[in-house]
CSV table of N, CA and C in Angstrom, one decimal:
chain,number,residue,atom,x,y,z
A,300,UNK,N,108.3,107.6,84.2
A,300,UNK,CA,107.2,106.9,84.7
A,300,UNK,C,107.0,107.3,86.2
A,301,UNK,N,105.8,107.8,86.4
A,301,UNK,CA,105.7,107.9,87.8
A,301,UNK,C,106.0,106.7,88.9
A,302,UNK,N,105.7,107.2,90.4
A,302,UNK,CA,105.3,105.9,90.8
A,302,UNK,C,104.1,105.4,91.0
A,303,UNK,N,103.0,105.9,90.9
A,303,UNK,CA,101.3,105.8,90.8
A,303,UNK,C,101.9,104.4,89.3
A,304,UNK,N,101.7,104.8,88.2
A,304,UNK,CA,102.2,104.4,86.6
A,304,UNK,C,102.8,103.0,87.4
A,305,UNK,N,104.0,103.2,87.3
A,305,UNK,CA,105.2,101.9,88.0
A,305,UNK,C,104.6,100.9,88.8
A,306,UNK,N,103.4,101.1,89.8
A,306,UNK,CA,102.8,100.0,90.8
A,306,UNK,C,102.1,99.6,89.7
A,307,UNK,N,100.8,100.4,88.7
A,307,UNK,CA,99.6,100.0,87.9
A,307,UNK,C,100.3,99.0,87.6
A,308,UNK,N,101.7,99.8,86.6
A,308,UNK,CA,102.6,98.0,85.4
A,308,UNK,C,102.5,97.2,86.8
A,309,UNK,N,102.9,97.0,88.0
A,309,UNK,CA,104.0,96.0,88.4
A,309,UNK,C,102.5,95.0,88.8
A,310,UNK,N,101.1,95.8,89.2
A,310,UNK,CA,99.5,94.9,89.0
A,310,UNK,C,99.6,94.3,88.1
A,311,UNK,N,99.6,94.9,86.8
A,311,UNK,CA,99.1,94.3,86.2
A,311,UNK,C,100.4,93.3,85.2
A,312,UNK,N,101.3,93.4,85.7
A,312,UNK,CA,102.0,91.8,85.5
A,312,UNK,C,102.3,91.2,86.4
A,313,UNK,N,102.1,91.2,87.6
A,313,UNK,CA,101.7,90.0,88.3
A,313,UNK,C,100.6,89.1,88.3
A,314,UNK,N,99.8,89.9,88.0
A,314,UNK,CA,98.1,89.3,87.2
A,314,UNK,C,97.7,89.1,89.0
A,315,UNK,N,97.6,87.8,89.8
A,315,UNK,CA,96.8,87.8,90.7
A,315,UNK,C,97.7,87.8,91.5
A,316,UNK,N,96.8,89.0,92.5
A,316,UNK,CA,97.1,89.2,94.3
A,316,UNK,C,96.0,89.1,94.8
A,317,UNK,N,96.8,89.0,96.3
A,317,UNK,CA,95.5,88.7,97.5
A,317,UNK,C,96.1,89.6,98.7
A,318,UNK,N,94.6,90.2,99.0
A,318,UNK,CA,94.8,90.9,100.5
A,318,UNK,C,95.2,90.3,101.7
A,319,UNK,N,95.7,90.8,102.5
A,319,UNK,CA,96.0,90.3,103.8
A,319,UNK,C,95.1,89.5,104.4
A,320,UNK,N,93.9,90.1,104.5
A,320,UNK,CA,93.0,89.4,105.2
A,320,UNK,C,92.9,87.9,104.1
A,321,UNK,N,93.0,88.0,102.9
A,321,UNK,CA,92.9,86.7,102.2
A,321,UNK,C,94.1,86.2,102.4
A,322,UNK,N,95.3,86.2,102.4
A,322,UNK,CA,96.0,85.3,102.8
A,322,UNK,C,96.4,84.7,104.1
A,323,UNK,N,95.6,85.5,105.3
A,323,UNK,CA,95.3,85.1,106.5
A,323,UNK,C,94.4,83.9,106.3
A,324,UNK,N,93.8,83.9,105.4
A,324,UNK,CA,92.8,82.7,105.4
A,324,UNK,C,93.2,81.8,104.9
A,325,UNK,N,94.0,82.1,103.8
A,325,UNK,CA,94.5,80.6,103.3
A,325,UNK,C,95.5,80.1,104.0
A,326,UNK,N,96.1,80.9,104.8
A,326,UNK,CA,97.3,80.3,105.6
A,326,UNK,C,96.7,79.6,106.8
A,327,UNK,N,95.5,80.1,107.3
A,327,UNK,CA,94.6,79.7,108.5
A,327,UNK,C,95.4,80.3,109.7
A,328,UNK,N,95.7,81.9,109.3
A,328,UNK,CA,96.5,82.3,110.8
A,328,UNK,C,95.3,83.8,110.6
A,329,UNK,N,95.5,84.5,111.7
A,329,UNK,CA,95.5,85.6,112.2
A,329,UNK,C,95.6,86.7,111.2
A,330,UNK,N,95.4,87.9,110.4
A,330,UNK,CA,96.0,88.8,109.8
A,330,UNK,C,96.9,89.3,110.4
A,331,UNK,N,97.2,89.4,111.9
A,331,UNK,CA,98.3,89.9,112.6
A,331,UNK,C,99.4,89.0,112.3
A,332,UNK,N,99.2,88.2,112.3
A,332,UNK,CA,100.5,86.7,111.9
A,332,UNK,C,101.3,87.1,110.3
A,333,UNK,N,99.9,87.5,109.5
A,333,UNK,CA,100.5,87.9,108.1
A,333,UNK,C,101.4,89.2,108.0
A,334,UNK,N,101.0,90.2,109.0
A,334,UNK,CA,102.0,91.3,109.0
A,334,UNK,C,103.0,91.0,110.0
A,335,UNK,N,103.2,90.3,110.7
A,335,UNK,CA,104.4,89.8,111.5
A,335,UNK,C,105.3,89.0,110.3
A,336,UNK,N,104.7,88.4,109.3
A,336,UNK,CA,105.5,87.6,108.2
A,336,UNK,C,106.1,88.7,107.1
A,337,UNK,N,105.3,89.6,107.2
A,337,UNK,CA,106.0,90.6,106.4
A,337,UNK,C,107.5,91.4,107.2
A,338,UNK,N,107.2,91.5,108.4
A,338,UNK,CA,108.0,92.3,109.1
A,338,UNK,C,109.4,91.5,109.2
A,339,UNK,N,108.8,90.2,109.3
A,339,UNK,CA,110.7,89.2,109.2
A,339,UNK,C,110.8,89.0,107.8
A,340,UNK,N,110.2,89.6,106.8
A,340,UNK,CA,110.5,89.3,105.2
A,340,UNK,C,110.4,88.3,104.7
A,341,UNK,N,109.6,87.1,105.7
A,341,UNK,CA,109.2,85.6,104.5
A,341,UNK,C,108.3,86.1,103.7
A,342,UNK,N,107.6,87.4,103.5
A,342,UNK,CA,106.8,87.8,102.5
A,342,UNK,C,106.4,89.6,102.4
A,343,UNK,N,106.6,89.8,101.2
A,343,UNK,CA,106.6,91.3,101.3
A,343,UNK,C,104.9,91.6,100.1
A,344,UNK,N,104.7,93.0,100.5
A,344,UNK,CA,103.4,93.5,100.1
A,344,UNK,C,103.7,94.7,99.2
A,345,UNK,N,102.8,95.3,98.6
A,345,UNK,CA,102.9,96.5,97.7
A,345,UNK,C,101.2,96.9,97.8
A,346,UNK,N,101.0,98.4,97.9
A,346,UNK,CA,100.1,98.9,98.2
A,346,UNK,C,99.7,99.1,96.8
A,347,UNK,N,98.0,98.8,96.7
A,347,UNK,CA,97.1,99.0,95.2
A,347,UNK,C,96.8,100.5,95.3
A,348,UNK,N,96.4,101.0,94.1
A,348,UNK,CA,96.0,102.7,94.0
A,348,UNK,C,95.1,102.8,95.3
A,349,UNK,N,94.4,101.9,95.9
A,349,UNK,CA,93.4,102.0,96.9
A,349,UNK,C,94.4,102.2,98.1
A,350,UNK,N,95.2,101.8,97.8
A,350,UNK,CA,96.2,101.7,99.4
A,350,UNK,C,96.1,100.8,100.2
A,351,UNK,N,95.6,99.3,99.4
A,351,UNK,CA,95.2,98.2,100.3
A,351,UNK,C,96.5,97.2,100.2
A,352,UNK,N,97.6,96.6,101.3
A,352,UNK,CA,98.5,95.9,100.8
A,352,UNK,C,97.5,94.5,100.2
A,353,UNK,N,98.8,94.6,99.3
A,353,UNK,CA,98.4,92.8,98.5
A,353,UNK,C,99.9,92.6,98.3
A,354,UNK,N,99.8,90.9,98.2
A,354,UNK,CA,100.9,90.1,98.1
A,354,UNK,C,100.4,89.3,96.7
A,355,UNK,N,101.2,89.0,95.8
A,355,UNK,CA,101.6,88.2,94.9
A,355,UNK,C,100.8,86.8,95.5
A,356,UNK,N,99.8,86.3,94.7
A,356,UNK,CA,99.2,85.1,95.1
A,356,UNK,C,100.6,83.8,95.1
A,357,UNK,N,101.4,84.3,93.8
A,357,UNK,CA,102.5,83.0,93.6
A,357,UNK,C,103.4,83.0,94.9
A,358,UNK,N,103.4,83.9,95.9
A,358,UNK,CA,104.0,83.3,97.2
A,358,UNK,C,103.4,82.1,97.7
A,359,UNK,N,102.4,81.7,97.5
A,359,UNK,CA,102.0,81.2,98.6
A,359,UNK,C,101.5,79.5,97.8
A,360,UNK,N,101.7,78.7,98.3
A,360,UNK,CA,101.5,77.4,97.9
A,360,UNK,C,100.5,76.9,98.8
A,361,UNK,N,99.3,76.4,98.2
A,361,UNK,CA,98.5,75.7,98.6
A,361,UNK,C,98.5,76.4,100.4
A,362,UNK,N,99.0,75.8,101.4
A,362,UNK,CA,98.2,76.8,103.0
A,362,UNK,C,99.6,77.3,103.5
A,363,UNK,N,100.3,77.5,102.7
A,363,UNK,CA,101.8,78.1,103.1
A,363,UNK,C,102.5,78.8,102.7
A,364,UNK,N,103.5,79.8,102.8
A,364,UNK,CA,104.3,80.1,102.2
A,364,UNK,C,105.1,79.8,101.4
A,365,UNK,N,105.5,80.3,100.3
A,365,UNK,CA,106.7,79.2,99.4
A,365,UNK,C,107.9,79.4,100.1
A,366,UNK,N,108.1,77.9,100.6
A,366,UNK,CA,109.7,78.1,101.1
A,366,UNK,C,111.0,78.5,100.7
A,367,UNK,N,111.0,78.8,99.4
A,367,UNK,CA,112.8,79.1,99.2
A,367,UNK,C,112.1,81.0,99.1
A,368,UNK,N,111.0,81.2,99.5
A,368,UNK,CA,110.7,82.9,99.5
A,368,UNK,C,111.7,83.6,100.3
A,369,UNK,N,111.5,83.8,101.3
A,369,UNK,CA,112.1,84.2,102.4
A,369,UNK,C,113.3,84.5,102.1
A,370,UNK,N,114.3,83.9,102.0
A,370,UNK,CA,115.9,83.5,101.4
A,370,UNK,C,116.3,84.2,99.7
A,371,UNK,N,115.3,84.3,99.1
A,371,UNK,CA,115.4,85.0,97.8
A,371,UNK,C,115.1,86.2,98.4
A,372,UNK,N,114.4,86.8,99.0
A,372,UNK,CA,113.9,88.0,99.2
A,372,UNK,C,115.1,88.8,100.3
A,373,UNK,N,115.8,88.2,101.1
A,373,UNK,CA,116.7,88.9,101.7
A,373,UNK,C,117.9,89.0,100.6
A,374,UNK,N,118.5,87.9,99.9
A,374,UNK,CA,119.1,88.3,98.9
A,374,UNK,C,118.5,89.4,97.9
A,375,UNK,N,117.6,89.4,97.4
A,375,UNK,CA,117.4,90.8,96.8
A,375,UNK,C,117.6,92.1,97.2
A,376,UNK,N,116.9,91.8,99.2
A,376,UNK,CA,117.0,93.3,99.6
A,376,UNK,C,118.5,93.6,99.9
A,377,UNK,N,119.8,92.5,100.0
A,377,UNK,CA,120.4,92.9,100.6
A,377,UNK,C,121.1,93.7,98.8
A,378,UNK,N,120.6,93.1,97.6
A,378,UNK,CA,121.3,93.8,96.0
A,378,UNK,C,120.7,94.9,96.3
A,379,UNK,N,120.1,95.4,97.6
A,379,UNK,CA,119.5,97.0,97.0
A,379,UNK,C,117.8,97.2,96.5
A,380,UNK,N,117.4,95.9,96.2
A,380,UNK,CA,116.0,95.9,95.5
A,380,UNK,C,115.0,96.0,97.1
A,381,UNK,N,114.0,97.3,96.7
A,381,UNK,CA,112.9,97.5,97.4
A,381,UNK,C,111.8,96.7,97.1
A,382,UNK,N,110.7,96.7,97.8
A,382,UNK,CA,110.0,95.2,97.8
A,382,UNK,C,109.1,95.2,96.4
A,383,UNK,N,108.9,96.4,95.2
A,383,UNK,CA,108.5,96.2,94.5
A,383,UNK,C,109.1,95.7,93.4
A,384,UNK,N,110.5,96.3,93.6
A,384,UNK,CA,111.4,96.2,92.3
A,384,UNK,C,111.8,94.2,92.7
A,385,UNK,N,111.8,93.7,93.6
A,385,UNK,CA,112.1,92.3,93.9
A,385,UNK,C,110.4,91.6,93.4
A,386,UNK,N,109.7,92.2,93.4
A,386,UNK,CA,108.2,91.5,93.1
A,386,UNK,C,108.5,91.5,91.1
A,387,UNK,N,108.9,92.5,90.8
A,387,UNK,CA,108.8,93.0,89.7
A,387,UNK,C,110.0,91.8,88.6
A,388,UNK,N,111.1,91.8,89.6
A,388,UNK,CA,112.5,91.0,88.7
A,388,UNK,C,112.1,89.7,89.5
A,389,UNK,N,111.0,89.3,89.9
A,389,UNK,CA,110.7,87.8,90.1
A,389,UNK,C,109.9,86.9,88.9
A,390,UNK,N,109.5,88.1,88.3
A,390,UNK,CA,108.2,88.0,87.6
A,390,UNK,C,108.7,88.7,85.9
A,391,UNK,N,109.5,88.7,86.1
A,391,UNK,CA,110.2,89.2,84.9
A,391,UNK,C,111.0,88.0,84.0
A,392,UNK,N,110.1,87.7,83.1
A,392,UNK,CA,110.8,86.4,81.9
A,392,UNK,C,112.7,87.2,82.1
A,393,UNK,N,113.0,86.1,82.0
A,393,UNK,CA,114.8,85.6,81.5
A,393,UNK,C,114.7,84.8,80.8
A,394,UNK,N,115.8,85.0,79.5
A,394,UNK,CA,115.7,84.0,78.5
A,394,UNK,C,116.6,83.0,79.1
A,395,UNK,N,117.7,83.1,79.8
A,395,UNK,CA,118.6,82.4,80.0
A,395,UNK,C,117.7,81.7,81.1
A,396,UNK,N,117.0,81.7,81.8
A,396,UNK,CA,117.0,80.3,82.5
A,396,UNK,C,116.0,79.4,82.0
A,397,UNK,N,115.4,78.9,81.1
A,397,UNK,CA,114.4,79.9,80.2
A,397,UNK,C,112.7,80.4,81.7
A,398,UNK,N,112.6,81.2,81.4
A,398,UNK,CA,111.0,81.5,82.2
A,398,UNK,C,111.5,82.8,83.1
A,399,UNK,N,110.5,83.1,83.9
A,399,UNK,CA,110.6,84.0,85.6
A,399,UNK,C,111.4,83.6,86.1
A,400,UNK,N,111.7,83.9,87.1
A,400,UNK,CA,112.3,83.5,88.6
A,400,UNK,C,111.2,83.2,89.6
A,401,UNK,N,110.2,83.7,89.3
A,401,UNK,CA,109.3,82.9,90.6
A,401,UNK,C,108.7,81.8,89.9
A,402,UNK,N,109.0,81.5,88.3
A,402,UNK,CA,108.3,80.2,88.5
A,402,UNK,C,109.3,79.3,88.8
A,403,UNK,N,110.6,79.5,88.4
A,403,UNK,CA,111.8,78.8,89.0
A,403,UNK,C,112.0,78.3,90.7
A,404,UNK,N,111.5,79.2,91.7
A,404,UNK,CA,111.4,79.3,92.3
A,404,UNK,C,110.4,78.1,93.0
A,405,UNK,N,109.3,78.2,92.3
A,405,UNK,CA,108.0,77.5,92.8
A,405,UNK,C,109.2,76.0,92.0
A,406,UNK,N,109.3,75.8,91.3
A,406,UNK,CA,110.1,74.3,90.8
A,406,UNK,C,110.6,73.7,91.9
A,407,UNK,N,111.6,74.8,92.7
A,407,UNK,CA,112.5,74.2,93.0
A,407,UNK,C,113.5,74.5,92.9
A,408,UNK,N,114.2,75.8,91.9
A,408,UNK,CA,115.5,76.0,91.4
A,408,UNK,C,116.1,77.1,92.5
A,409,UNK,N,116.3,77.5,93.8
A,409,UNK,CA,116.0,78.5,94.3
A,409,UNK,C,117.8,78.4,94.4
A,410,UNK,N,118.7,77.7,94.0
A,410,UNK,CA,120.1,78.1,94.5
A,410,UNK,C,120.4,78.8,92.9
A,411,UNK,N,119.7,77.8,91.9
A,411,UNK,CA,120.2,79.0,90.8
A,411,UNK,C,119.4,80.7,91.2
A,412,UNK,N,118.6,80.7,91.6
A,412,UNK,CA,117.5,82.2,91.3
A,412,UNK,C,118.3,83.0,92.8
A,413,UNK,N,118.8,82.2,93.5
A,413,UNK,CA,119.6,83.3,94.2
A,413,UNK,C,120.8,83.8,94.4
A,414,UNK,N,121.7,82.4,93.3
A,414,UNK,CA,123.2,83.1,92.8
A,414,UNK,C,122.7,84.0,91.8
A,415,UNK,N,121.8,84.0,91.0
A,415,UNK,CA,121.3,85.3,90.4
A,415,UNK,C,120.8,86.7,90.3
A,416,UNK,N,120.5,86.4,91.6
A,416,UNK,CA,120.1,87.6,92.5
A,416,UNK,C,121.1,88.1,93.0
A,417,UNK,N,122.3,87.2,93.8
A,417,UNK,CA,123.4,88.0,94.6
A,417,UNK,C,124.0,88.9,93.0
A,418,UNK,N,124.1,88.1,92.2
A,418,UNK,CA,125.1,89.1,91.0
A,418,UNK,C,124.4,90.2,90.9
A,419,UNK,N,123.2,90.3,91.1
A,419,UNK,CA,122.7,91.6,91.1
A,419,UNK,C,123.7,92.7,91.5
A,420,UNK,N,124.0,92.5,92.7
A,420,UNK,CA,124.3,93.2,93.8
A,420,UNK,C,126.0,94.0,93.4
A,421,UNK,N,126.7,92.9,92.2
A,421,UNK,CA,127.7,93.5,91.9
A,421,UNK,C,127.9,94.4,89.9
């Protein structure tokens, strides 16, 4: 699979994202605020065939960021996962917890979804 191929799948099973400038708005900050949020990793992006970054709409709750994001996401990068492959195993059904991990996440469950993530790592 290429990586052109590899982003299309990782679109189209996330189903909806939003551009920077859209989540500038719903956050009510700055677009520069939103790539300063990317740069300390409370939220990461992946470029569309157009080369436009977009984020996973399921980051974001109502005018904020989802809080246990941030904290999941440095545990992923520190298992080695780049920001797509951590978009991709968020959004990836597990039978054993039963569902995603980002919907686990959005619940609530973020000490199970990140002792799961550290085992990544081994």
């Amino acid at each position: 699979m290429t990586s052109t191929e590899n982003t299309e799948n990782l679109f189209d099973l996330v189903g909806q994202w939003l551009s920077l400038p859209d989540v500038a708005e719903t956050l009510d900050l700055k677009v520069t605020r939103v790539h300063a949020l990317i740069g300390e990793g409370a939220l990461i992006a992946v470029r569309d065939a157009e080369g436009v970054r977009r984020i996973p709409a399921l980051f974001l709750r109502e005018d904020r960021v989802l809080e246990p994001l941030k904290g999941t996401l440095t545990v992923l990068r520190d298992a080695g996962f780049d920001d797509a492959e951590a978009i991709r195993w968020l959004w990836t059904e597990d039978d054993s917890l039963p569902g995603r991990p980002i919907d686990a996440l959005r619940e609530g469950r973020k000490t199970e979804i990140r002792r799961r993530a550290q085992a990544l790592a081994w």
